[in-house]
C-alpha cells in the first residue's frame, strides 16, 4: 500500500467503520519534549509515542538512536492500540522524520499497513482533541526483519557494490561542519542525498514521479541495491519513506554516522565526491 496518506483521506478514514490507530510522534532534535504540546491538542484518538524513549534504545556505541528493545517496542505499540489487522497512521509536527522512524520500525517488525500523514500536523485541518485517550490494547507482536536493515559492515559493503545514500545536509557529508558527532565527513563510497530535497515547501513529499527522477539521477536505476544512513537513523528513515513512495526498496543503517564516526577503526571520507 502507499506509504503516505493525505490529511483529507485520513479525516475520512477516522469517521469510517474501521478507523486506523493514530500515533503522534512529535519530536525535535535537541529541543524540548513535546508531550505537553500533544496533551494540549492532537488528532482524534491519537496516542503519543516518545521517539527517544520508545522508538530507540539508549544512546551508546551503537549510535544516538539505536534500535529499541523489540519486546519493549511491542508492549508500547500494544498499549497504543496497535493490532496486526488494523491500519496505523503516524504523524509528527510536520518535518516527517520522527513519523518516518515510527513507520519504519513498524514495517521492520512486520506490521503490514502503516502510513505517514503527509506534511504532518501542520496540514491537518480537521478537529483536534486534548488530554490522553485510553485505547483498547492491541495484539501486535513484533517480528523483526520484514524490511532490510544494515549494520556498519553492511553499509560499507553496499557503498562499494550498490548505492548508499547519505541523507544528512551536504555540508555535513562534505565534512565542512559537524555539530553533533566527533568527526565530520561520510562513509567512503556513499552518495550525498539530503533528505530535505525530498519535500516541497510546507513539508509534504514531492510527487512520486519527481522522487523517482531524483533517485534515478543519484544512481537508483532499479538494478542497484539501495541503502540509506543519516546522523542517527531518524532522517534516514524519512529517506527510506521517500524511496518507498518512488517504488524503490531500501535498507536503513540505523546506527548511521553516530555509530560509524564513534568507531575510530572506520575510514572517513571528506569532500563532495563519494570516495
PDB file of C-alpha atoms in Angstrom:
ATOM      1  CA  UNK A   1       0.000   0.000   0.000  1.00  0.00           C
ATOM      2  CA  UNK A   2       1.008   3.636  -0.323  1.00  0.00           C
ATOM      3  CA  UNK A   3       3.390   4.727   2.420  1.00  0.00           C
ATOM      4  CA  UNK A   4       1.726   8.123   2.901  1.00  0.00           C
ATOM      5  CA  UNK A   5      -1.799   9.427   3.382  1.00  0.00           C
ATOM      6  CA  UNK A   6      -3.205  12.917   2.866  1.00  0.00           C
ATOM      7  CA  UNK A   7      -4.930  14.839   5.640  1.00  0.00           C
ATOM      8  CA  UNK A   8      -8.243  14.763   3.779  1.00  0.00           C
ATOM      9  CA  UNK A   9      -8.072  10.993   3.260  1.00  0.00           C
ATOM     10  CA  UNK A  10      -7.204  10.429   6.918  1.00  0.00           C
ATOM     11  CA  UNK A  11     -10.085  12.616   8.061  1.00  0.00           C
ATOM     12  CA  UNK A  12     -12.428  10.423   6.052  1.00  0.00           C
ATOM     13  CA  UNK A  13     -10.899   7.207   7.401  1.00  0.00           C
ATOM     14  CA  UNK A  14     -11.253   8.388  11.005  1.00  0.00           C
ATOM     15  CA  UNK A  15     -15.010   8.717  10.562  1.00  0.00           C
ATOM     16  CA  UNK A  16     -15.337   5.380   8.770  1.00  0.00           C
ATOM     17  CA  UNK A  17     -16.347   1.974  10.161  1.00  0.00           C
ATOM     18  CA  UNK A  18     -12.769   0.813  10.832  1.00  0.00           C
ATOM     19  CA  UNK A  19     -10.674   3.869  11.712  1.00  0.00           C
ATOM     20  CA  UNK A  20      -6.910   3.436  11.864  1.00  0.00           C
ATOM     21  CA  UNK A  21      -4.828   3.587  15.009  1.00  0.00           C
ATOM     22  CA  UNK A  22      -3.153   7.014  15.035  1.00  0.00           C
ATOM     23  CA  UNK A  23       0.215   7.646  16.664  1.00  0.00           C
ATOM     24  CA  UNK A  24       1.540  11.136  17.460  1.00  0.00           C
ATOM     25  CA  UNK A  25       5.347  11.120  17.246  1.00  0.00           C
ATOM     26  CA  UNK A  26       6.128  14.805  17.602  1.00  0.00           C
ATOM     27  CA  UNK A  27       9.834  15.251  18.326  1.00  0.00           C
ATOM     28  CA  UNK A  28      12.520  17.889  17.935  1.00  0.00           C
ATOM     29  CA  UNK A  29      16.226  17.125  17.758  1.00  0.00           C
ATOM     30  CA  UNK A  30      17.868  18.800  20.734  1.00  0.00           C
ATOM     31  CA  UNK A  31      14.645  20.597  21.558  1.00  0.00           C
ATOM     32  CA  UNK A  32      12.025  20.373  24.311  1.00  0.00           C
ATOM     33  CA  UNK A  33       9.964  17.255  24.910  1.00  0.00           C
ATOM     34  CA  UNK A  34       6.679  17.664  23.044  1.00  0.00           C
ATOM     35  CA  UNK A  35       4.442  15.522  25.208  1.00  0.00           C
ATOM     36  CA  UNK A  36       2.899  18.684  26.655  1.00  0.00           C
ATOM     37  CA  UNK A  37       2.033  20.001  23.207  1.00  0.00           C
ATOM     38  CA  UNK A  38       0.426  16.644  22.460  1.00  0.00           C
ATOM     39  CA  UNK A  39      -1.765  16.831  25.561  1.00  0.00           C
ATOM     40  CA  UNK A  40      -2.926  20.301  24.567  1.00  0.00           C
ATOM     41  CA  UNK A  41      -4.015  19.262  21.069  1.00  0.00           C
ATOM     42  CA  UNK A  42      -3.747  16.172  18.915  1.00  0.00           C
ATOM     43  CA  UNK A  43      -5.643  14.281  16.228  1.00  0.00           C
ATOM     44  CA  UNK A  44      -8.754  12.463  17.496  1.00  0.00           C
ATOM     45  CA  UNK A  45      -7.754   9.312  19.365  1.00  0.00           C
ATOM     46  CA  UNK A  46      -4.040   9.741  18.689  1.00  0.00           C
ATOM     47  CA  UNK A  47      -1.636   8.202  21.213  1.00  0.00           C
ATOM     48  CA  UNK A  48       1.686   9.892  21.932  1.00  0.00           C
ATOM     49  CA  UNK A  49       4.856   7.881  21.306  1.00  0.00           C
ATOM     50  CA  UNK A  50       8.196   9.158  22.605  1.00  0.00           C
ATOM     51  CA  UNK A  51      10.881   8.764  19.949  1.00  0.00           C
ATOM     52  CA  UNK A  52      13.857   8.945  22.307  1.00  0.00           C
ATOM     53  CA  UNK A  53      12.411   6.606  24.954  1.00  0.00           C
ATOM     54  CA  UNK A  54      10.203   4.238  22.922  1.00  0.00           C
ATOM     55  CA  UNK A  55      11.430   4.230  19.316  1.00  0.00           C
ATOM     56  CA  UNK A  56      15.128   3.946  20.210  1.00  0.00           C
ATOM     57  CA  UNK A  57      17.365   2.269  22.726  1.00  0.00           C
ATOM     58  CA  UNK A  58      19.787   4.123  24.989  1.00  0.00           C
ATOM     59  CA  UNK A  59      22.473   6.121  23.175  1.00  0.00           C
ATOM     60  CA  UNK A  60      25.903   4.497  23.156  1.00  0.00           C
ATOM     61  CA  UNK A  61      28.431   2.806  20.858  1.00  0.00           C
ATOM     62  CA  UNK A  62      25.600   1.685  18.551  1.00  0.00           C
ATOM     63  CA  UNK A  63      24.599   5.311  17.924  1.00  0.00           C
ATOM     64  CA  UNK A  64      22.384   8.052  19.315  1.00  0.00           C
ATOM     65  CA  UNK A  65      19.145   6.306  18.334  1.00  0.00           C
ATOM     66  CA  UNK A  66      19.868   2.574  18.116  1.00  0.00           C
ATOM     67  CA  UNK A  67      17.094   0.031  17.723  1.00  0.00           C
ATOM     68  CA  UNK A  68      14.806  -0.235  20.742  1.00  0.00           C
ATOM     69  CA  UNK A  69      14.340  -3.436  22.680  1.00  0.00           C
ATOM     70  CA  UNK A  70      11.943  -5.344  20.433  1.00  0.00           C
ATOM     71  CA  UNK A  71       9.778  -6.733  23.233  1.00  0.00           C
ATOM     72  CA  UNK A  72       9.544  -3.296  24.823  1.00  0.00           C
ATOM     73  CA  UNK A  73       8.597  -1.756  21.493  1.00  0.00           C
ATOM     74  CA  UNK A  74       5.868  -4.344  21.097  1.00  0.00           C
ATOM     75  CA  UNK A  75       4.491  -3.509  24.538  1.00  0.00           C
ATOM     76  CA  UNK A  76       4.395   0.200  23.671  1.00  0.00           C
ATOM     77  CA  UNK A  77       2.592  -0.488  20.406  1.00  0.00           C
ATOM     78  CA  UNK A  78       0.022  -2.792  22.007  1.00  0.00           C
ATOM     79  CA  UNK A  79      -0.647  -0.202  24.731  1.00  0.00           C
ATOM     80  CA  UNK A  80      -1.281   2.323  21.950  1.00  0.00           C
ATOM     81  CA  UNK A  81      -3.888   0.021  20.422  1.00  0.00           C
ATOM     82  CA  UNK A  82      -1.813  -1.341  17.538  1.00  0.00           C
ATOM     83  CA  UNK A  83      -3.044  -4.658  16.155  1.00  0.00           C
ATOM     84  CA  UNK A  84      -1.742  -6.672  13.251  1.00  0.00           C
ATOM     85  CA  UNK A  85      -5.040  -6.447  11.337  1.00  0.00           C
ATOM     86  CA  UNK A  86      -5.705  -2.726  11.832  1.00  0.00           C
ATOM     87  CA  UNK A  87      -4.264   0.138   9.783  1.00  0.00           C
ATOM     88  CA  UNK A  88      -1.844   2.502  11.511  1.00  0.00           C
ATOM     89  CA  UNK A  89      -1.184   6.157  10.666  1.00  0.00           C
ATOM     90  CA  UNK A  90       1.711   8.067  12.218  1.00  0.00           C
ATOM     91  CA  UNK A  91       2.342  11.802  12.212  1.00  0.00           C
ATOM     92  CA  UNK A  92       4.626  14.411  13.731  1.00  0.00           C
ATOM     93  CA  UNK A  93       4.804  18.182  13.769  1.00  0.00           C
ATOM     94  CA  UNK A  94       5.494  18.417  10.053  1.00  0.00           C
ATOM     95  CA  UNK A  95       9.162  17.627   9.424  1.00  0.00           C
ATOM     96  CA  UNK A  96       8.316  13.992   8.879  1.00  0.00           C
ATOM     97  CA  UNK A  97      11.489  12.496  10.326  1.00  0.00           C
ATOM     98  CA  UNK A  98      10.023  11.177  13.589  1.00  0.00           C
ATOM     99  CA  UNK A  99       6.886   9.859  11.914  1.00  0.00           C
ATOM    100  CA  UNK A 100       9.055   8.070   9.363  1.00  0.00           C
ATOM    101  CA  UNK A 101      11.088   6.469  12.167  1.00  0.00           C
ATOM    102  CA  UNK A 102       7.865   5.041  13.664  1.00  0.00           C
ATOM    103  CA  UNK A 103       6.679   3.957  10.205  1.00  0.00           C
ATOM    104  CA  UNK A 104       9.974   2.185   9.522  1.00  0.00           C
ATOM    105  CA  UNK A 105      10.075   0.414  12.891  1.00  0.00           C
ATOM    106  CA  UNK A 106       6.536  -0.887  12.468  1.00  0.00           C
ATOM    107  CA  UNK A 107       7.334  -2.053   8.945  1.00  0.00           C
ATOM    108  CA  UNK A 108      10.616  -3.656  10.061  1.00  0.00           C
ATOM    109  CA  UNK A 109       8.808  -5.519  12.830  1.00  0.00           C
ATOM    110  CA  UNK A 110       6.199  -6.868  10.442  1.00  0.00           C
ATOM    111  CA  UNK A 111       3.161  -4.603  10.509  1.00  0.00           C
ATOM    112  CA  UNK A 112       1.615  -4.785   7.022  1.00  0.00           C
ATOM    113  CA  UNK A 113      -0.282  -1.485   6.884  1.00  0.00           C
ATOM    114  CA  UNK A 114       1.404   1.690   8.127  1.00  0.00           C
ATOM    115  CA  UNK A 115       1.248   5.157   6.561  1.00  0.00           C
ATOM    116  CA  UNK A 116       2.674   8.566   7.371  1.00  0.00           C
ATOM    117  CA  UNK A 117       0.432  11.643   7.374  1.00  0.00           C
ATOM    118  CA  UNK A 118       1.921  13.679   4.537  1.00  0.00           C
ATOM    119  CA  UNK A 119       3.030  17.043   5.919  1.00  0.00           C
ATOM    120  CA  UNK A 120       2.135  16.077   9.474  1.00  0.00           C
ATOM    121  CA  UNK A 121       0.080  18.060  11.926  1.00  0.00           C
ATOM    122  CA  UNK A 122       0.781  21.288  10.036  1.00  0.00           C
ATOM    123  CA  UNK A 123      -1.507  20.096   7.211  1.00  0.00           C
ATOM    124  CA  UNK A 124      -4.327  18.780   9.387  1.00  0.00           C
ATOM    125  CA  UNK A 125      -7.499  20.886   9.179  1.00  0.00           C
ATOM    126  CA  UNK A 126      -9.880  18.544  10.984  1.00  0.00           C
ATOM    127  CA  UNK A 127     -10.889  18.504  14.649  1.00  0.00           C
ATOM    128  CA  UNK A 128      -8.360  18.168  17.466  1.00  0.00           C
ATOM    129  CA  UNK A 129      -8.617  16.711  20.956  1.00  0.00           C
ATOM    130  CA  UNK A 130      -6.840  17.357  24.248  1.00  0.00           C
ATOM    131  CA  UNK A 131      -5.802  15.066  27.098  1.00  0.00           C
ATOM    132  CA  UNK A 132      -4.728  11.451  26.740  1.00  0.00           C
ATOM    133  CA  UNK A 133      -7.008   8.748  25.300  1.00  0.00           C
ATOM    134  CA  UNK A 134      -7.220   5.234  26.742  1.00  0.00           C
ATOM    135  CA  UNK A 135      -7.342   2.903  23.737  1.00  0.00           C
ATOM    136  CA  UNK A 136      -8.212  -0.754  23.964  1.00  0.00           C
ATOM    137  CA  UNK A 137      -4.979  -2.790  23.946  1.00  0.00           C
ATOM    138  CA  UNK A 138      -3.845  -4.138  20.604  1.00  0.00           C
ATOM    139  CA  UNK A 139      -2.377  -7.540  19.736  1.00  0.00           C
ATOM    140  CA  UNK A 140       0.688  -6.575  17.676  1.00  0.00           C
ATOM    141  CA  UNK A 141       3.675  -8.859  18.272  1.00  0.00           C
ATOM    142  CA  UNK A 142       6.879  -7.660  16.553  1.00  0.00           C
ATOM    143  CA  UNK A 143       8.544  -9.998  14.068  1.00  0.00           C
ATOM    144  CA  UNK A 144      11.800  -8.209  13.108  1.00  0.00           C
ATOM    145  CA  UNK A 145      13.271  -8.493   9.653  1.00  0.00           C
ATOM    146  CA  UNK A 146      10.305  -7.735   7.420  1.00  0.00           C
ATOM    147  CA  UNK A 147      12.275  -4.970   5.650  1.00  0.00           C
ATOM    148  CA  UNK A 148      16.071  -4.784   5.166  1.00  0.00           C
ATOM    149  CA  UNK A 149      18.386  -3.468   7.863  1.00  0.00           C
ATOM    150  CA  UNK A 150      22.080  -2.600   7.554  1.00  0.00           C
ATOM    151  CA  UNK A 151      24.837  -2.724  10.140  1.00  0.00           C
ATOM    152  CA  UNK A 152      28.153  -0.869   9.754  1.00  0.00           C
ATOM    153  CA  UNK A 153      29.810  -3.652   7.754  1.00  0.00           C
ATOM    154  CA  UNK A 154      26.768  -3.976   5.527  1.00  0.00           C
ATOM    155  CA  UNK A 155      26.745  -0.235   4.881  1.00  0.00           C
ATOM    156  CA  UNK A 156      30.437  -0.291   3.962  1.00  0.00           C
ATOM    157  CA  UNK A 157      29.873  -3.172   1.555  1.00  0.00           C
ATOM    158  CA  UNK A 158      26.820  -1.573  -0.040  1.00  0.00           C
ATOM    159  CA  UNK A 159      28.753   1.663  -0.623  1.00  0.00           C
ATOM    160  CA  UNK A 160      31.109  -0.405  -2.811  1.00  0.00           C
ATOM    161  CA  UNK A 161      28.705  -2.788  -4.513  1.00  0.00           C
ATOM    162  CA  UNK A 162      25.431  -0.854  -4.689  1.00  0.00           C
ATOM    163  CA  UNK A 163      24.169   2.595  -3.752  1.00  0.00           C
ATOM    164  CA  UNK A 164      24.479   4.020  -0.237  1.00  0.00           C
ATOM    165  CA  UNK A 165      22.749   7.380   0.190  1.00  0.00           C
ATOM    166  CA  UNK A 166      23.738   9.882   2.892  1.00  0.00           C
ATOM    167  CA  UNK A 167      20.577  11.714   3.986  1.00  0.00           C
ATOM    168  CA  UNK A 168      22.306  14.460   6.009  1.00  0.00           C
ATOM    169  CA  UNK A 169      22.853  18.039   4.892  1.00  0.00           C
ATOM    170  CA  UNK A 170      25.525  18.440   2.245  1.00  0.00           C
ATOM    171  CA  UNK A 171      27.918  20.373   4.467  1.00  0.00           C
ATOM    172  CA  UNK A 172      27.954  17.534   6.996  1.00  0.00           C
ATOM    173  CA  UNK A 173      28.536  14.982   4.238  1.00  0.00           C
ATOM    174  CA  UNK A 174      31.460  17.030   2.929  1.00  0.00           C
ATOM    175  CA  UNK A 175      32.901  17.350   6.438  1.00  0.00           C
ATOM    176  CA  UNK A 176      32.754  21.153   6.450  1.00  0.00           C
ATOM    177  CA  UNK A 177      30.784  21.198   9.707  1.00  0.00           C
ATOM    178  CA  UNK A 178      29.814  18.567  12.258  1.00  0.00           C
ATOM    179  CA  UNK A 179      27.619  19.937  15.035  1.00  0.00           C
ATOM    180  CA  UNK A 180      26.881  16.644  16.796  1.00  0.00           C
ATOM    181  CA  UNK A 181      29.282  13.796  16.101  1.00  0.00           C
ATOM    182  CA  UNK A 182      33.025  13.658  16.844  1.00  0.00           C
ATOM    183  CA  UNK A 183      34.164  13.502  13.209  1.00  0.00           C
ATOM    184  CA  UNK A 184      32.866  15.139  10.041  1.00  0.00           C
ATOM    185  CA  UNK A 185      32.677  13.521   6.623  1.00  0.00           C
ATOM    186  CA  UNK A 186      30.948  10.476   5.171  1.00  0.00           C
ATOM    187  CA  UNK A 187      31.206   6.735   4.648  1.00  0.00           C
ATOM    188  CA  UNK A 188      33.603   6.148   1.719  1.00  0.00           C
ATOM    189  CA  UNK A 189      31.595   5.499  -1.429  1.00  0.00           C
ATOM    190  CA  UNK A 190      28.344   6.985  -0.108  1.00  0.00           C
ATOM    191  CA  UNK A 191      26.466   9.486  -2.277  1.00  0.00           C
ATOM    192  CA  UNK A 192      25.159  12.761  -0.842  1.00  0.00           C
ATOM    193  CA  UNK A 193      21.354  12.892  -0.973  1.00  0.00           C
ATOM    194  CA  UNK A 194      19.971  15.343   1.611  1.00  0.00           C
ATOM    195  CA  UNK A 195      16.514  14.256   2.704  1.00  0.00           C
ATOM    196  CA  UNK A 196      15.447  17.921   2.713  1.00  0.00           C
ATOM    197  CA  UNK A 197      15.366  17.745  -1.090  1.00  0.00           C
ATOM    198  CA  UNK A 198      12.592  15.132  -0.986  1.00  0.00           C
ATOM    199  CA  UNK A 199      10.000  17.646   0.196  1.00  0.00           C
ATOM    200  CA  UNK A 200       8.348  20.791  -1.099  1.00  0.00           C
ATOM    201  CA  UNK A 201       7.733  23.960   0.878  1.00  0.00           C
ATOM    202  CA  UNK A 202       5.442  23.080   3.763  1.00  0.00           C
ATOM    203  CA  UNK A 203       6.996  19.666   4.348  1.00  0.00           C
ATOM    204  CA  UNK A 204       4.955  17.443   2.053  1.00  0.00           C
ATOM    205  CA  UNK A 205       6.780  14.858  -0.036  1.00  0.00           C
ATOM    206  CA  UNK A 206       7.358  15.572  -3.687  1.00  0.00           C
ATOM    207  CA  UNK A 207       5.136  13.637  -6.116  1.00  0.00           C
ATOM    208  CA  UNK A 208       6.230  10.068  -6.759  1.00  0.00           C
ATOM    209  CA  UNK A 209       7.401  10.789 -10.289  1.00  0.00           C
ATOM    210  CA  UNK A 210       9.650  13.618  -9.105  1.00  0.00           C
ATOM    211  CA  UNK A 211      11.128  11.387  -6.420  1.00  0.00           C
ATOM    212  CA  UNK A 212      11.696   8.630  -8.970  1.00  0.00           C
ATOM    213  CA  UNK A 213      13.594  11.056 -11.209  1.00  0.00           C
ATOM    214  CA  UNK A 214      15.618  12.383  -8.286  1.00  0.00           C
ATOM    215  CA  UNK A 215      16.734   8.965  -7.105  1.00  0.00           C
ATOM    216  CA  UNK A 216      17.446   7.781 -10.646  1.00  0.00           C
ATOM    217  CA  UNK A 217      19.801  10.744 -11.065  1.00  0.00           C
ATOM    218  CA  UNK A 218      21.567   9.643  -7.863  1.00  0.00           C
ATOM    219  CA  UNK A 219      22.066   6.113  -9.192  1.00  0.00           C
ATOM    220  CA  UNK A 220      18.929   4.234  -8.122  1.00  0.00           C
ATOM    221  CA  UNK A 221      18.378   2.712 -11.548  1.00  0.00           C
ATOM    222  CA  UNK A 222      16.349  -0.307 -10.480  1.00  0.00           C
ATOM    223  CA  UNK A 223      19.317  -2.668 -10.629  1.00  0.00           C
ATOM    224  CA  UNK A 224      21.496  -1.492  -7.747  1.00  0.00           C
ATOM    225  CA  UNK A 225      20.677  -2.356  -4.146  1.00  0.00           C
ATOM    226  CA  UNK A 226      19.952   0.829  -2.199  1.00  0.00           C
ATOM    227  CA  UNK A 227      20.722   1.720   1.402  1.00  0.00           C
ATOM    228  CA  UNK A 228      20.400   4.899   3.462  1.00  0.00           C
ATOM    229  CA  UNK A 229      22.075   6.381   6.510  1.00  0.00           C
ATOM    230  CA  UNK A 230      21.959   9.753   8.254  1.00  0.00           C
ATOM    231  CA  UNK A 231      23.133  11.026  11.630  1.00  0.00           C
ATOM    232  CA  UNK A 232      21.323   8.559  13.881  1.00  0.00           C
ATOM    233  CA  UNK A 233      18.713   6.668  11.882  1.00  0.00           C
ATOM    234  CA  UNK A 234      15.896   9.237  12.035  1.00  0.00           C
ATOM    235  CA  UNK A 235      16.128  11.449   8.932  1.00  0.00           C
ATOM    236  CA  UNK A 236      17.401   8.359   7.105  1.00  0.00           C
ATOM    237  CA  UNK A 237      14.045   6.696   7.781  1.00  0.00           C
ATOM    238  CA  UNK A 238      12.402   9.645   6.020  1.00  0.00           C
ATOM    239  CA  UNK A 239      14.649   8.996   3.012  1.00  0.00           C
ATOM    240  CA  UNK A 240      13.579   5.333   3.032  1.00  0.00           C
ATOM    241  CA  UNK A 241       9.970   6.572   3.106  1.00  0.00           C
ATOM    242  CA  UNK A 242      10.581   8.823   0.088  1.00  0.00           C
ATOM    243  CA  UNK A 243      12.221   5.924  -1.741  1.00  0.00           C
ATOM    244  CA  UNK A 244       9.202   3.741  -0.949  1.00  0.00           C
ATOM    245  CA  UNK A 245       6.877   6.374  -2.419  1.00  0.00           C
ATOM    246  CA  UNK A 246       9.082   6.278  -5.520  1.00  0.00           C
ATOM    247  CA  UNK A 247       8.741   2.486  -5.641  1.00  0.00           C
ATOM    248  CA  UNK A 248      12.344   1.795  -4.617  1.00  0.00           C
ATOM    249  CA  UNK A 249      13.015  -0.602  -1.718  1.00  0.00           C
ATOM    250  CA  UNK A 250      15.894   0.480   0.508  1.00  0.00           C
ATOM    251  CA  UNK A 251      17.689  -0.724   3.614  1.00  0.00           C
ATOM    252  CA  UNK A 252      18.294   1.550   6.599  1.00  0.00           C
ATOM    253  CA  UNK A 253      21.577   1.724   8.501  1.00  0.00           C
ATOM    254  CA  UNK A 254      20.114   2.597  11.891  1.00  0.00           C
ATOM    255  CA  UNK A 255      23.414   3.263  13.670  1.00  0.00           C
ATOM    256  CA  UNK A 256      24.309   5.707  10.897  1.00  0.00           C
ATOM    257  CA  UNK A 257      27.054   8.318  11.254  1.00  0.00           C
ATOM    258  CA  UNK A 258      26.731   8.460  15.052  1.00  0.00           C
ATOM    259  CA  UNK A 259      27.840   4.819  15.217  1.00  0.00           C
ATOM    260  CA  UNK A 260      30.285   4.920  12.303  1.00  0.00           C
ATOM    261  CA  UNK A 261      32.162   8.033  13.460  1.00  0.00           C
ATOM    262  CA  UNK A 262      32.442   6.754  17.039  1.00  0.00           C
ATOM    263  CA  UNK A 263      34.484   3.767  15.833  1.00  0.00           C
ATOM    264  CA  UNK A 264      37.982   5.070  15.147  1.00  0.00           C
ATOM    265  CA  UNK A 265      38.774   1.988  13.033  1.00  0.00           C
ATOM    266  CA  UNK A 266      36.234   3.063  10.392  1.00  0.00           C
ATOM    267  CA  UNK A 267      37.509   5.117   7.431  1.00  0.00           C
ATOM    268  CA  UNK A 268      36.156   8.611   6.855  1.00  0.00           C
ATOM    269  CA  UNK A 269      35.902  10.414   3.518  1.00  0.00           C
ATOM    270  CA  UNK A 270      35.601  14.180   3.097  1.00  0.00           C
ATOM    271  CA  UNK A 271      34.649  16.440   0.228  1.00  0.00           C
ATOM    272  CA  UNK A 272      31.890  16.427  -2.356  1.00  0.00           C
ATOM    273  CA  UNK A 273      32.846  13.149  -4.039  1.00  0.00           C
ATOM    274  CA  UNK A 274      31.792   9.715  -2.748  1.00  0.00           C
ATOM    275  CA  UNK A 275      35.372   8.457  -2.451  1.00  0.00           C
TER     276      UNK A 275
END
